[in-house]
Tab-separated table of C-alpha atoms in Angstrom:
chain	number	residue	atom	x	y	z
A	1	MET	CA	92.729	23.554	39.991
A	2	THR	CA	88.963	23.497	40.363
A	3	GLU	CA	87.006	25.278	37.636
A	4	HIS	CA	84.712	27.962	39.034
A	5	HIS	CA	81.439	29.066	37.406
A	6	PRO	CA	80.393	32.432	38.808
A	7	LEU	CA	76.637	32.722	39.195
A	8	GLY	CA	76.496	36.448	39.899
A	9	PRO	CA	73.249	38.259	40.750
A	10	PRO	CA	70.154	36.004	40.513
A	11	GLY	CA	69.088	35.490	36.921
A	12	SER	CA	71.614	37.965	35.500
A	13	THR	CA	74.242	35.768	33.863
A	14	THR	CA	72.995	32.319	34.835
A	15	THR	CA	73.121	29.839	31.963
A	16	ILE	CA	72.086	26.235	31.576
A	17	ALA	CA	75.753	25.312	31.925
A	18	THR	CA	76.132	27.066	35.283
A	19	ILE	CA	72.933	25.432	36.580
A	20	ALA	CA	74.248	22.034	35.438
A	21	HIS	CA	77.562	22.659	37.229
A	22	ASP	CA	75.789	23.882	40.362
A	23	VAL	CA	73.672	20.715	40.602
A	24	GLY	CA	76.272	18.305	39.226
A	25	VAL	CA	74.281	17.049	36.243
A	26	SER	CA	74.612	17.329	32.482
A	27	ILE	CA	73.424	20.276	30.419
A	28	ALA	CA	71.039	17.881	28.675
A	29	THR	CA	69.404	17.037	32.003
A	30	VAL	CA	68.822	20.710	32.828
A	31	SER	CA	67.371	21.207	29.354
A	32	LYS	CA	64.984	18.291	29.895
A	33	VAL	CA	63.725	19.837	33.143
A	34	LEU	CA	63.294	23.238	31.481
A	35	ASN	CA	61.245	21.687	28.694
A	36	GLY	CA	59.028	19.612	30.968
A	37	ARG	CA	60.393	16.259	29.836
A	38	GLU	CA	59.351	13.326	32.030
A	39	ASP	CA	62.510	11.194	31.601
A	40	VAL	CA	64.237	12.770	34.631
A	41	SER	CA	64.171	11.168	38.083
A	42	PRO	CA	62.096	13.031	40.710
A	43	GLY	CA	65.148	13.638	42.915
A	44	THR	CA	67.229	15.095	40.100
A	45	ARG	CA	64.303	17.207	38.885
A	46	ALA	CA	63.818	18.631	42.387
A	47	ARG	CA	67.497	19.559	42.672
A	48	VAL	CA	67.559	21.218	39.250
A	49	GLU	CA	64.348	23.148	39.954
A	50	ALA	CA	65.698	24.282	43.330
A	51	SER	CA	68.792	25.664	41.614
A	52	LEU	CA	66.692	27.334	38.901
A	53	ASP	CA	64.510	28.926	41.583
A	54	ARG	CA	67.518	29.971	43.650
A	55	HIS	CA	69.040	31.814	40.697
A	56	GLN	CA	65.688	32.973	39.220
A	57	TYR	CA	66.540	31.532	35.837
A	58	GLN	CA	64.339	32.653	32.927
A	59	ARG	CA	64.765	32.675	29.162
A	60	ARG	CA	64.323	36.409	28.998
A	61	SER	CA	66.080	37.006	25.682
A	62	ARG	CA	64.034	34.376	23.851
A	63	ARG	CA	60.823	35.714	25.342
A	64	SER	CA	61.448	39.333	24.393
A	65	SER	CA	62.422	38.539	20.859
A	66	SER	CA	59.611	36.229	19.873
A	67	ALA	CA	56.571	36.729	22.141
A	68	THR	CA	53.396	37.662	20.281
A	69	ARG	CA	50.823	40.302	21.208
A	70	ARG	CA	48.306	37.525	21.840
A	71	ILE	CA	46.878	35.735	24.839
A	72	ASP	CA	45.411	32.239	24.772
A	73	LEU	CA	42.041	31.518	26.412
A	74	VAL	CA	41.769	27.797	27.159
A	75	PHE	CA	38.503	26.128	28.237
A	76	HIS	CA	38.251	22.573	29.542
A	77	GLU	CA	35.269	22.359	27.160
A	78	PHE	CA	32.907	24.736	25.424
A	79	ASP	CA	29.503	25.420	26.935
A	80	THR	CA	27.836	27.886	24.595
A	81	GLY	CA	26.154	30.288	27.023
A	82	TRP	CA	28.676	30.015	29.858
A	83	ALA	CA	31.741	30.189	27.612
A	84	MET	CA	30.357	33.152	25.669
A	85	GLU	CA	30.028	35.183	28.863
A	86	VAL	CA	33.649	34.440	29.733
A	87	MET	CA	34.818	35.316	26.204
A	88	ARG	CA	32.908	38.612	26.290
A	89	GLY	CA	34.590	39.529	29.582
A	90	VAL	CA	38.052	38.704	28.228
A	91	GLU	CA	37.497	40.473	24.907
A	92	ALA	CA	36.323	43.655	26.640
A	93	VAL	CA	39.833	44.005	28.123
A	94	THR	CA	41.967	42.701	25.238
A	95	SER	CA	40.262	44.897	22.632
A	96	VAL	CA	41.071	48.051	24.600
A	97	ALA	CA	44.653	46.875	25.166
A	98	GLY	CA	45.172	45.996	21.490
A	99	ILE	CA	45.835	42.340	22.305
A	100	SER	CA	44.628	39.533	20.042
A	101	LEU	CA	42.822	36.524	21.488
A	102	ALA	CA	43.091	32.824	20.600
A	103	VAL	CA	40.445	30.452	22.000
A	104	SER	CA	40.757	26.677	22.383
A	105	GLN	CA	39.360	23.830	24.474
A	106	LEU	CA	40.629	20.550	25.910
A	107	GLY	CA	37.699	18.324	24.939
A	108	GLY	CA	36.468	17.970	28.521
A	109	ALA	CA	39.874	17.303	30.097
A	110	HIS	CA	40.767	19.392	33.140
A	111	ARG	CA	44.513	19.202	32.458
A	112	PRO	CA	46.330	19.913	29.164
A	113	ALA	CA	48.463	17.156	27.660
A	114	SER	CA	52.211	17.726	27.403
A	115	ARG	CA	52.105	17.774	23.578
A	116	TRP	CA	49.346	20.396	23.621
A	117	LEU	CA	51.391	22.582	25.969
A	118	ASP	CA	54.492	22.198	23.774
A	119	THR	CA	52.500	23.476	20.781
A	120	LEU	CA	51.227	26.457	22.755
A	121	LEU	CA	54.723	27.401	23.924
A	122	GLY	CA	56.006	27.139	20.372
A	123	GLN	CA	53.620	29.966	19.452
A	124	ARG	CA	55.021	32.204	22.235
A	125	PRO	CA	51.800	33.786	23.595
A	126	LEU	CA	51.932	36.837	25.826
A	127	GLY	CA	50.109	34.814	28.492
A	128	VAL	CA	47.472	32.115	29.037
A	129	LEU	CA	44.054	32.142	30.699
A	130	PHE	CA	42.863	28.704	31.820
A	131	VAL	CA	39.126	28.216	32.455
A	132	LEU	CA	38.181	25.327	34.748
A	133	CYS	CA	41.402	23.494	33.954
A	134	HIS	CA	44.585	23.130	35.940
A	135	LEU	CA	48.281	22.546	35.322
A	136	THR	CA	50.530	20.004	36.989
A	137	ASP	CA	53.361	21.403	39.091
A	138	ALA	CA	55.801	20.486	36.312
A	139	GLN	CA	53.657	22.286	33.712
A	140	GLN	CA	53.490	25.385	35.914
A	141	GLN	CA	57.266	25.342	36.240
A	142	LEU	CA	57.627	24.986	32.472
A	143	LEU	CA	55.503	28.070	31.780
A	144	ARG	CA	57.369	30.059	34.411
A	145	ARG	CA	60.756	29.016	32.980
A	146	GLN	CA	59.625	30.184	29.562
A	147	GLY	CA	58.437	33.499	31.010
A	148	VAL	CA	54.794	32.884	30.050
A	149	PRO	CA	52.423	34.104	32.800
A	150	PHE	CA	49.110	32.363	33.393
A	151	VAL	CA	45.905	33.014	35.355
A	152	VAL	CA	43.087	30.599	36.154
A	153	ILE	CA	39.388	31.517	35.900
A	154	ASP	CA	38.047	28.927	38.256
A	155	THR	CA	34.776	28.424	40.087
A	156	ASP	CA	36.369	25.535	41.985
A	157	SER	CA	38.063	27.795	44.550
A	158	ALA	CA	40.748	25.150	45.113
A	159	THR	CA	43.836	26.363	43.286
A	160	SER	CA	47.196	26.807	44.973
A	161	ALA	CA	48.028	30.190	46.482
A	162	SER	CA	50.943	30.381	44.019
A	163	VAL	CA	48.549	30.340	41.027
A	164	PRO	CA	46.813	33.664	40.256
A	165	THR	CA	43.092	32.837	40.251
A	166	VAL	CA	39.759	34.612	39.905
A	167	GLY	CA	36.637	32.797	41.089
A	168	SER	CA	33.320	33.299	42.885
A	169	ASN	CA	31.724	32.326	46.186
A	170	ASN	CA	29.928	29.058	45.438
A	171	PHE	CA	28.969	28.254	49.032
A	172	ASN	CA	27.214	31.621	49.287
A	173	GLY	CA	25.365	30.940	46.034
A	174	GLY	CA	23.925	27.667	47.320
A	175	LEU	CA	23.073	29.302	50.635
A	176	LEU	CA	21.194	32.184	48.967
A	177	ALA	CA	19.231	29.843	46.690
A	178	ALA	CA	18.023	27.624	49.533
A	179	ARG	CA	17.281	30.581	51.819
A	180	HIS	CA	15.081	32.128	49.150
A	181	LEU	CA	13.052	28.954	48.703
A	182	ILE	CA	12.766	28.353	52.455
A	183	GLU	CA	11.629	31.943	53.039
A	184	LEU	CA	8.900	31.365	50.429
A	185	GLY	CA	7.663	28.486	52.585
A	186	HIS	CA	9.182	25.464	50.810
A	187	GLN	CA	10.322	22.654	53.090
A	188	ARG	CA	10.852	19.806	50.651
A	189	ILE	CA	13.510	21.159	48.284
A	190	ALA	CA	15.729	19.206	45.867
A	191	VAL	CA	19.121	20.198	44.499
A	192	ILE	CA	20.700	19.044	41.230
A	193	SER	CA	24.338	20.115	41.403
A	194	GLY	CA	27.202	19.663	38.954
A	195	PRO	CA	29.812	16.876	38.766
A	196	PRO	CA	30.617	15.526	42.253
A	197	ASP	CA	34.377	15.676	41.556
A	198	MET	CA	34.224	19.476	41.129
A	199	LEU	CA	34.578	21.485	44.303
A	200	CYS	CA	32.192	24.173	43.042
A	201	SER	CA	29.421	21.550	42.820
A	202	ARG	CA	30.048	20.360	46.356
A	203	ALA	CA	30.370	23.931	47.685
A	204	ARG	CA	26.960	24.910	46.264
A	205	ALA	CA	25.409	21.771	47.762
A	206	ALA	CA	27.098	22.568	51.090
A	207	GLY	CA	25.634	26.077	51.093
A	208	PHE	CA	22.242	24.550	50.281
A	209	GLN	CA	22.612	22.193	53.266
A	210	SER	CA	23.690	25.057	55.542
A	211	ALA	CA	20.505	27.003	54.799
A	212	HIS	CA	18.472	23.962	55.869
A	213	ASP	CA	20.522	23.672	59.054
A	214	GLU	CA	19.984	27.299	60.041
A	215	ALA	CA	16.230	26.965	59.387
A	216	GLY	CA	16.012	23.770	61.452
A	217	LEU	CA	14.955	21.694	58.423
A	218	THR	CA	16.103	18.151	57.689
A	219	LEU	CA	17.366	17.706	54.128
A	220	ASP	CA	16.292	14.432	52.547
A	221	ARG	CA	19.526	13.038	51.057
A	222	GLU	CA	17.496	11.361	48.290
A	223	LEU	CA	16.721	14.855	47.004
A	224	VAL	CA	20.416	15.699	46.527
A	225	HIS	CA	21.572	14.784	43.010
A	226	PHE	CA	24.846	15.371	41.141
A	227	GLY	CA	25.528	15.289	37.394
A	228	SER	CA	26.846	17.461	34.580
A	229	PHE	CA	25.764	21.080	34.257
A	230	SER	CA	23.855	20.226	31.046
A	231	ALA	CA	20.170	20.563	30.153
A	232	GLY	CA	20.055	16.787	29.672
A	233	THR	CA	21.114	16.218	33.282
A	234	GLY	CA	18.511	18.707	34.483
A	235	HIS	CA	15.829	16.914	32.481
A	236	THR	CA	16.814	13.384	33.544
A	237	HIS	CA	17.213	14.159	37.238
A	238	GLY	CA	14.198	16.466	37.146
A	239	LEU	CA	12.008	13.605	35.921
A	240	GLN	CA	13.372	11.281	38.606
A	241	LEU	CA	12.570	13.802	41.322
A	242	LEU	CA	9.176	14.902	40.017
A	243	GLN	CA	7.884	11.384	39.434
A	244	ARG	CA	8.375	10.500	43.105
A	245	PRO	CA	5.165	10.137	45.130
A	246	ASP	CA	6.715	12.543	47.648
A	247	ARG	CA	8.060	14.934	45.031
A	248	PRO	CA	9.772	18.181	46.034
A	249	THR	CA	7.922	21.481	45.755
A	250	ALA	CA	11.083	23.290	44.594
A	251	ILE	CA	14.310	22.427	42.743
A	252	PHE	CA	17.617	24.296	42.841
A	253	ALA	CA	19.595	23.561	39.664
A	254	GLY	CA	23.366	23.913	39.443
A	255	SER	CA	23.272	26.038	36.279
A	256	ASP	CA	20.754	27.956	34.191
A	257	ILE	CA	21.222	25.438	31.370
A	258	GLN	CA	20.468	22.612	33.802
A	259	ALA	CA	17.404	24.526	35.038
A	260	MET	CA	16.071	24.588	31.462
A	261	GLY	CA	16.062	20.798	31.539
A	262	VAL	CA	14.140	20.899	34.834
A	263	LEU	CA	11.538	23.231	33.297
A	264	ARG	CA	10.998	20.756	30.466
A	265	ALA	CA	10.708	17.886	32.954
A	266	ALA	CA	8.054	19.838	34.862
A	267	ARG	CA	6.011	20.365	31.697
A	268	ARG	CA	6.308	16.677	30.843
A	269	CYS	CA	4.937	15.833	34.310
A	270	GLY	CA	2.062	18.264	33.858
A	271	LEU	CA	3.342	20.670	36.504
A	272	ARG	CA	3.114	24.439	36.260
A	273	VAL	CA	6.048	26.674	37.216
A	274	PRO	CA	5.878	28.345	39.697
A	275	GLU	CA	2.332	27.368	40.768
A	276	ASP	CA	3.143	23.658	41.286
A	277	LEU	CA	6.958	23.777	41.314
A	278	SER	CA	9.516	26.504	41.970
A	279	VAL	CA	12.770	26.360	39.996
A	280	ILE	CA	15.945	28.352	40.613
A	281	GLY	CA	19.099	28.255	38.469
A	282	TYR	CA	22.710	29.415	38.722
A	283	ASP	CA	24.922	31.751	36.617
A	284	ASN	CA	22.380	34.381	35.475
A	285	LEU	CA	23.096	33.868	31.781
A	286	PRO	CA	21.249	36.199	29.361
A	287	LEU	CA	18.945	33.337	28.354
A	288	ALA	CA	17.571	33.190	31.934
A	289	THR	CA	15.353	36.182	31.113
A	290	TRP	CA	13.896	34.329	28.086
A	291	THR	CA	12.826	31.050	29.671
A	292	ASP	CA	9.125	30.548	30.314
A	293	PRO	CA	8.714	31.745	32.991
A	294	PRO	CA	11.786	33.971	33.389
A	295	LEU	CA	14.227	32.193	35.688
A	296	THR	CA	15.071	33.100	39.255
A	297	THR	CA	18.811	32.437	39.525
A	298	ILE	CA	22.083	33.091	41.323
A	299	ASN	CA	24.218	35.671	39.567
A	300	GLN	CA	27.765	34.460	39.080
A	301	PRO	CA	29.529	37.499	37.576
A	302	LEU	CA	31.262	35.620	34.765
A	303	ARG	CA	32.105	38.686	32.645
A	304	ASP	CA	33.599	40.486	35.633
A	305	MET	CA	35.567	37.381	36.639
A	306	ALA	CA	36.949	37.067	33.113
A	307	GLY	CA	37.763	40.771	32.813
A	308	ILE	CA	39.601	40.895	36.139
A	309	ALA	CA	41.543	37.724	35.283
A	310	THR	CA	42.539	39.189	31.915
A	311	GLN	CA	43.796	42.428	33.438
A	312	MET	CA	45.714	40.409	36.028
A	313	LEU	CA	47.333	38.430	33.211
A	314	LEU	CA	48.304	41.564	31.275
A	315	ASP	CA	49.805	43.059	34.447
A	316	LEU	CA	51.862	39.893	34.979
A	317	ALA	CA	53.029	40.015	31.355
A	318	ALA	CA	54.166	43.604	31.968
A	319	GLY	CA	56.156	42.513	35.013
A	320	THR	CA	53.696	43.727	37.691
A	321	GLU	CA	52.840	41.269	40.439
A	322	PRO	CA	49.159	41.289	41.561
A	323	ALA	CA	48.329	42.590	45.049
A	324	THR	CA	46.657	39.248	45.781
A	325	SER	CA	46.810	35.890	44.022
A	326	ARG	CA	43.175	34.952	44.757
A	327	ILE	CA	40.057	37.017	44.031
A	328	ASP	CA	36.580	35.649	44.791
A	329	LEU	CA	33.655	37.754	43.561
A	330	VAL	CA	30.330	37.795	45.364
A	331	THR	CA	27.309	35.795	44.165
A	332	GLU	CA	23.834	37.347	44.373
A	333	LEU	CA	20.203	36.224	44.180
A	334	VAL	CA	18.212	37.463	41.163
A	335	VAL	CA	14.462	36.953	41.670
A	336	ARG	CA	12.260	36.552	38.589
A	337	GLU	CA	9.070	34.563	37.980
A	338	SER	CA	10.020	30.892	38.377
A	339	THR	CA	9.782	30.855	42.177
A	340	ALA	CA	6.703	31.373	44.400
A	341	PRO	CA	5.262	30.036	47.668
A	342	PRO	CA	4.285	26.355	47.503
A	343	ALA	CA	0.707	25.482	46.585
A	344	PRO	CA	-1.468	24.754	49.638
A	345	PRO	CA	-2.012	21.030	50.294
A	346	ARG	CA	-5.128	19.591	48.670
């Protein structure tokens, strides 16, 4: 007589043993898949995950008994001004909700290591916010199996539709920056964007190019530079651009921090801002009002992005699915004193 393992309503009485029987593997193999272990063949993993999805398996009892009233905020790396704006946006929501906040960073990596994720799960957070870092499909499955919701705060705009994400319109930001400079009369404009392997960097550069196209201007490709979003990159690339015999009359920097490096490069070259060179940044950090001169920039609403992502995470933790899995906030031009019409030719 064949032994029968009733599965019942999805997720109601399903155990590891019934999943193992359903797939025809050992209980140990199912456990390995649930815990994100890599020593399972891709075919077997796919079959186990299909069965887990089919029966909506979750460790509900473990979650309810040991989850903390804490969310984890995970950065790929700390950038003082940028990260502080995100933390302020998150804290504004968690403090009202009575939720504690733990902050960590991955040392520049855009994907957490398996050991790091194991440690996090051992602490049973209410949920996780990832900033500019992504999970593998297996890591996403692991968090879902453990009943730990997650949301990504991501300016890359490239996450899967299945991953709840809050970002901003980078293409529009680059478009607005270039339009502003072109409307002032600049025709030779440089851009220093972020890392070329980040979609947000390429999207801002693409918006910058589009503004040239619509104005009928040819963009000199030698004036398009990529690097980190740091002040050092702004300074290094700023010097390279400004020491050219055919130097640009304006520079669009990929971040306000990067723009600070450009301002220093301009001073080193004996150029006045905005009389000899216009400079525009990105992010609209509080420090942008304190540069000399105050910085024209693109406002990326970091606090709002972080606050919306946090509320989305708390809703998921409470069992409420978001109305949409992707929210992109608008970017806007903020005009201050670092941009002006180009000086007339001598």
